[in-house]
């Protein structure tokens, strides 16, 4: 599910960047550095990498729910809610280009505080049915 969420986010970010800059495929899921410590982000692009995962405990329902399936009462564990922290790094020859792209990224996240299936049909229905995917 994490890979689906991040791929969706990168695709939406790329669509936003293309509409604003005319350049396709600027952002990609990527490690920031490789095993030798060198930059792993391709030139003239943005790298999006997962850096932390936390369980959302404040908004979590701690009690299991019960449903009837084929006449039997089944106990369902509470939904798992996660906070994913990502980093977006720019690898451009000109520093001004990197700052411009990062400014567009900030604009994207300021204008897209949440994603729902009714507004974004490309959200995978197997993973995001009835759920809200939020950014902060």
PDB file of C-alpha atoms in Angstrom:
ATOM      1  CA  UNK A   1       0.000   0.000   0.000  1.00  0.00           C
ATOM      2  CA  UNK A   2       2.885   2.402   0.707  1.00  0.00           C
ATOM      3  CA  UNK A   3       4.258   1.976  -2.808  1.00  0.00           C
ATOM      4  CA  UNK A   4       0.809   2.622  -4.299  1.00  0.00           C
ATOM      5  CA  UNK A   5       0.371   5.813  -2.254  1.00  0.00           C
ATOM      6  CA  UNK A   6       3.802   7.173  -3.154  1.00  0.00           C
ATOM      7  CA  UNK A   7       3.451   6.296  -6.853  1.00  0.00           C
ATOM      8  CA  UNK A   8       0.094   8.089  -6.890  1.00  0.00           C
ATOM      9  CA  UNK A   9       1.602  11.129  -5.175  1.00  0.00           C
ATOM     10  CA  UNK A  10       4.522  11.279  -7.630  1.00  0.00           C
ATOM     11  CA  UNK A  11       2.162  10.926 -10.615  1.00  0.00           C
ATOM     12  CA  UNK A  12      -0.022  13.783  -9.355  1.00  0.00           C
ATOM     13  CA  UNK A  13       3.050  15.910  -8.645  1.00  0.00           C
ATOM     14  CA  UNK A  14       4.378  15.249 -12.158  1.00  0.00           C
ATOM     15  CA  UNK A  15       1.020  16.208 -13.660  1.00  0.00           C
ATOM     16  CA  UNK A  16       1.054  19.443 -11.677  1.00  0.00           C
ATOM     17  CA  UNK A  17       4.650  20.230 -12.687  1.00  0.00           C
ATOM     18  CA  UNK A  18       3.930  19.465 -16.354  1.00  0.00           C
ATOM     19  CA  UNK A  19       0.933  21.823 -16.329  1.00  0.00           C
ATOM     20  CA  UNK A  20       3.065  24.599 -14.829  1.00  0.00           C
ATOM     21  CA  UNK A  21       6.446  24.102 -16.520  1.00  0.00           C
ATOM     22  CA  UNK A  22       5.807  21.985 -19.639  1.00  0.00           C
ATOM     23  CA  UNK A  23       8.464  19.490 -18.539  1.00  0.00           C
ATOM     24  CA  UNK A  24       7.328  15.872 -18.183  1.00  0.00           C
ATOM     25  CA  UNK A  25       8.489  13.344 -15.593  1.00  0.00           C
ATOM     26  CA  UNK A  26      10.521  15.654 -13.376  1.00  0.00           C
ATOM     27  CA  UNK A  27       9.805  13.765 -10.117  1.00  0.00           C
ATOM     28  CA  UNK A  28      10.515  10.088  -9.520  1.00  0.00           C
ATOM     29  CA  UNK A  29      10.606   7.694  -6.590  1.00  0.00           C
ATOM     30  CA  UNK A  30      14.300   7.435  -5.866  1.00  0.00           C
ATOM     31  CA  UNK A  31      16.835   6.937  -3.166  1.00  0.00           C
ATOM     32  CA  UNK A  32      18.549  10.206  -2.369  1.00  0.00           C
ATOM     33  CA  UNK A  33      22.030   8.646  -2.231  1.00  0.00           C
ATOM     34  CA  UNK A  34      23.377   5.293  -3.399  1.00  0.00           C
ATOM     35  CA  UNK A  35      25.391   2.782  -1.375  1.00  0.00           C
ATOM     36  CA  UNK A  36      28.613   4.713  -1.931  1.00  0.00           C
ATOM     37  CA  UNK A  37      27.130   8.006  -0.701  1.00  0.00           C
ATOM     38  CA  UNK A  38      26.832   9.609  -4.134  1.00  0.00           C
ATOM     39  CA  UNK A  39      23.669  11.339  -5.322  1.00  0.00           C
ATOM     40  CA  UNK A  40      21.262   8.746  -6.745  1.00  0.00           C
ATOM     41  CA  UNK A  41      18.783  11.226  -8.213  1.00  0.00           C
ATOM     42  CA  UNK A  42      19.082  11.508 -11.999  1.00  0.00           C
ATOM     43  CA  UNK A  43      20.268  14.904 -13.295  1.00  0.00           C
ATOM     44  CA  UNK A  44      17.598  17.557 -13.893  1.00  0.00           C
ATOM     45  CA  UNK A  45      15.005  15.831 -11.718  1.00  0.00           C
ATOM     46  CA  UNK A  46      13.410  15.616  -8.295  1.00  0.00           C
ATOM     47  CA  UNK A  47      13.846  12.558  -6.096  1.00  0.00           C
ATOM     48  CA  UNK A  48      11.017  11.518  -3.784  1.00  0.00           C
ATOM     49  CA  UNK A  49      12.050   9.168  -0.975  1.00  0.00           C
ATOM     50  CA  UNK A  50      10.362   7.743   2.110  1.00  0.00           C
ATOM     51  CA  UNK A  51      12.308   8.632   5.256  1.00  0.00           C
ATOM     52  CA  UNK A  52       9.987   7.684   8.140  1.00  0.00           C
ATOM     53  CA  UNK A  53       6.821   5.751   8.984  1.00  0.00           C
ATOM     54  CA  UNK A  54       4.764   6.377  12.135  1.00  0.00           C
ATOM     55  CA  UNK A  55       1.479   4.900  13.254  1.00  0.00           C
ATOM     56  CA  UNK A  56      -1.241   7.496  13.795  1.00  0.00           C
ATOM     57  CA  UNK A  57      -2.295   6.838  17.375  1.00  0.00           C
ATOM     58  CA  UNK A  58      -4.260   9.997  18.183  1.00  0.00           C
ATOM     59  CA  UNK A  59      -6.981   9.513  15.562  1.00  0.00           C
ATOM     60  CA  UNK A  60      -6.915   5.705  15.808  1.00  0.00           C
ATOM     61  CA  UNK A  61      -9.934   3.742  16.904  1.00  0.00           C
ATOM     62  CA  UNK A  62      -8.592   1.336  19.524  1.00  0.00           C
ATOM     63  CA  UNK A  63     -11.634  -0.911  19.715  1.00  0.00           C
ATOM     64  CA  UNK A  64     -12.295  -3.684  17.218  1.00  0.00           C
ATOM     65  CA  UNK A  65     -15.608  -3.676  15.361  1.00  0.00           C
ATOM     66  CA  UNK A  66     -17.906  -6.581  14.622  1.00  0.00           C
ATOM     67  CA  UNK A  67     -19.723  -7.416  11.394  1.00  0.00           C
ATOM     68  CA  UNK A  68     -21.961 -10.253  10.280  1.00  0.00           C
ATOM     69  CA  UNK A  69     -20.543 -12.387   7.475  1.00  0.00           C
ATOM     70  CA  UNK A  70     -22.595 -15.423   6.361  1.00  0.00           C
ATOM     71  CA  UNK A  71     -24.538 -15.307   9.611  1.00  0.00           C
ATOM     72  CA  UNK A  72     -21.402 -15.352  11.764  1.00  0.00           C
ATOM     73  CA  UNK A  73     -20.166 -12.485  13.866  1.00  0.00           C
ATOM     74  CA  UNK A  74     -16.613 -11.573  12.822  1.00  0.00           C
ATOM     75  CA  UNK A  75     -14.272  -9.341  14.806  1.00  0.00           C
ATOM     76  CA  UNK A  76     -12.372  -6.779  12.690  1.00  0.00           C
ATOM     77  CA  UNK A  77      -9.252  -5.068  13.980  1.00  0.00           C
ATOM     78  CA  UNK A  78      -9.167  -1.251  13.772  1.00  0.00           C
ATOM     79  CA  UNK A  79      -7.949   0.282  10.536  1.00  0.00           C
ATOM     80  CA  UNK A  80      -4.205   0.908  10.430  1.00  0.00           C
ATOM     81  CA  UNK A  81      -3.448   4.593   9.890  1.00  0.00           C
ATOM     82  CA  UNK A  82       0.083   5.638   9.035  1.00  0.00           C
ATOM     83  CA  UNK A  83       1.986   8.897   8.741  1.00  0.00           C
ATOM     84  CA  UNK A  84       4.573   8.696   5.965  1.00  0.00           C
ATOM     85  CA  UNK A  85       7.334  11.287   5.958  1.00  0.00           C
ATOM     86  CA  UNK A  86       8.929  11.888   2.580  1.00  0.00           C
ATOM     87  CA  UNK A  87      11.807  14.019   1.423  1.00  0.00           C
ATOM     88  CA  UNK A  88      11.929  15.666  -1.976  1.00  0.00           C
ATOM     89  CA  UNK A  89      15.393  16.600  -3.198  1.00  0.00           C
ATOM     90  CA  UNK A  90      16.356  18.423  -6.379  1.00  0.00           C
ATOM     91  CA  UNK A  91      19.352  17.561  -8.596  1.00  0.00           C
ATOM     92  CA  UNK A  92      19.806  20.371 -11.117  1.00  0.00           C
ATOM     93  CA  UNK A  93      22.973  21.915 -12.529  1.00  0.00           C
ATOM     94  CA  UNK A  94      21.711  25.431 -11.901  1.00  0.00           C
ATOM     95  CA  UNK A  95      20.812  26.089  -8.265  1.00  0.00           C
ATOM     96  CA  UNK A  96      18.083  28.509  -9.330  1.00  0.00           C
ATOM     97  CA  UNK A  97      16.376  25.722 -11.313  1.00  0.00           C
ATOM     98  CA  UNK A  98      16.419  23.483  -8.243  1.00  0.00           C
ATOM     99  CA  UNK A  99      14.889  26.212  -6.090  1.00  0.00           C
ATOM    100  CA  UNK A 100      12.225  26.906  -8.732  1.00  0.00           C
ATOM    101  CA  UNK A 101      11.246  23.220  -8.874  1.00  0.00           C
ATOM    102  CA  UNK A 102      11.120  22.986  -5.078  1.00  0.00           C
ATOM    103  CA  UNK A 103       8.925  26.092  -5.006  1.00  0.00           C
ATOM    104  CA  UNK A 104       6.514  24.346  -7.407  1.00  0.00           C
ATOM    105  CA  UNK A 105       6.534  21.303  -5.108  1.00  0.00           C
ATOM    106  CA  UNK A 106       5.568  23.497  -2.147  1.00  0.00           C
ATOM    107  CA  UNK A 107       2.796  25.080  -4.221  1.00  0.00           C
ATOM    108  CA  UNK A 108       1.533  21.585  -5.116  1.00  0.00           C
ATOM    109  CA  UNK A 109       1.301  20.509  -1.473  1.00  0.00           C
ATOM    110  CA  UNK A 110      -0.287  23.797  -0.394  1.00  0.00           C
ATOM    111  CA  UNK A 111      -2.986  23.391  -3.033  1.00  0.00           C
ATOM    112  CA  UNK A 112      -3.537  19.652  -2.427  1.00  0.00           C
ATOM    113  CA  UNK A 113      -4.164  19.108   1.289  1.00  0.00           C
ATOM    114  CA  UNK A 114      -6.056  15.873   0.729  1.00  0.00           C
ATOM    115  CA  UNK A 115      -6.915  13.313  -1.929  1.00  0.00           C
ATOM    116  CA  UNK A 116     -10.220  11.455  -2.141  1.00  0.00           C
ATOM    117  CA  UNK A 117     -11.502   8.970  -4.728  1.00  0.00           C
ATOM    118  CA  UNK A 118     -14.295  11.303  -5.842  1.00  0.00           C
ATOM    119  CA  UNK A 119     -11.807  14.083  -6.749  1.00  0.00           C
ATOM    120  CA  UNK A 120      -8.959  11.793  -7.863  1.00  0.00           C
ATOM    121  CA  UNK A 121     -10.324   8.677  -9.615  1.00  0.00           C
ATOM    122  CA  UNK A 122      -6.766   7.445 -10.202  1.00  0.00           C
ATOM    123  CA  UNK A 123      -6.493   6.496  -6.522  1.00  0.00           C
ATOM    124  CA  UNK A 124      -6.305   2.705  -6.408  1.00  0.00           C
ATOM    125  CA  UNK A 125      -9.797   1.532  -5.309  1.00  0.00           C
ATOM    126  CA  UNK A 126      -8.340  -1.587  -3.671  1.00  0.00           C
ATOM    127  CA  UNK A 127      -6.230   0.534  -1.333  1.00  0.00           C
ATOM    128  CA  UNK A 128      -8.154   3.765  -0.874  1.00  0.00           C
ATOM    129  CA  UNK A 129     -11.861   2.864  -0.931  1.00  0.00           C
ATOM    130  CA  UNK A 130     -13.677   5.318   1.316  1.00  0.00           C
ATOM    131  CA  UNK A 131     -10.420   6.676   2.726  1.00  0.00           C
ATOM    132  CA  UNK A 132      -8.871  10.102   2.663  1.00  0.00           C
ATOM    133  CA  UNK A 133      -5.221  10.437   1.728  1.00  0.00           C
ATOM    134  CA  UNK A 134      -3.957  13.667   3.281  1.00  0.00           C
ATOM    135  CA  UNK A 135      -0.789  15.697   3.089  1.00  0.00           C
ATOM    136  CA  UNK A 136       0.623  17.998   5.703  1.00  0.00           C
TER     137      UNK A 136
END
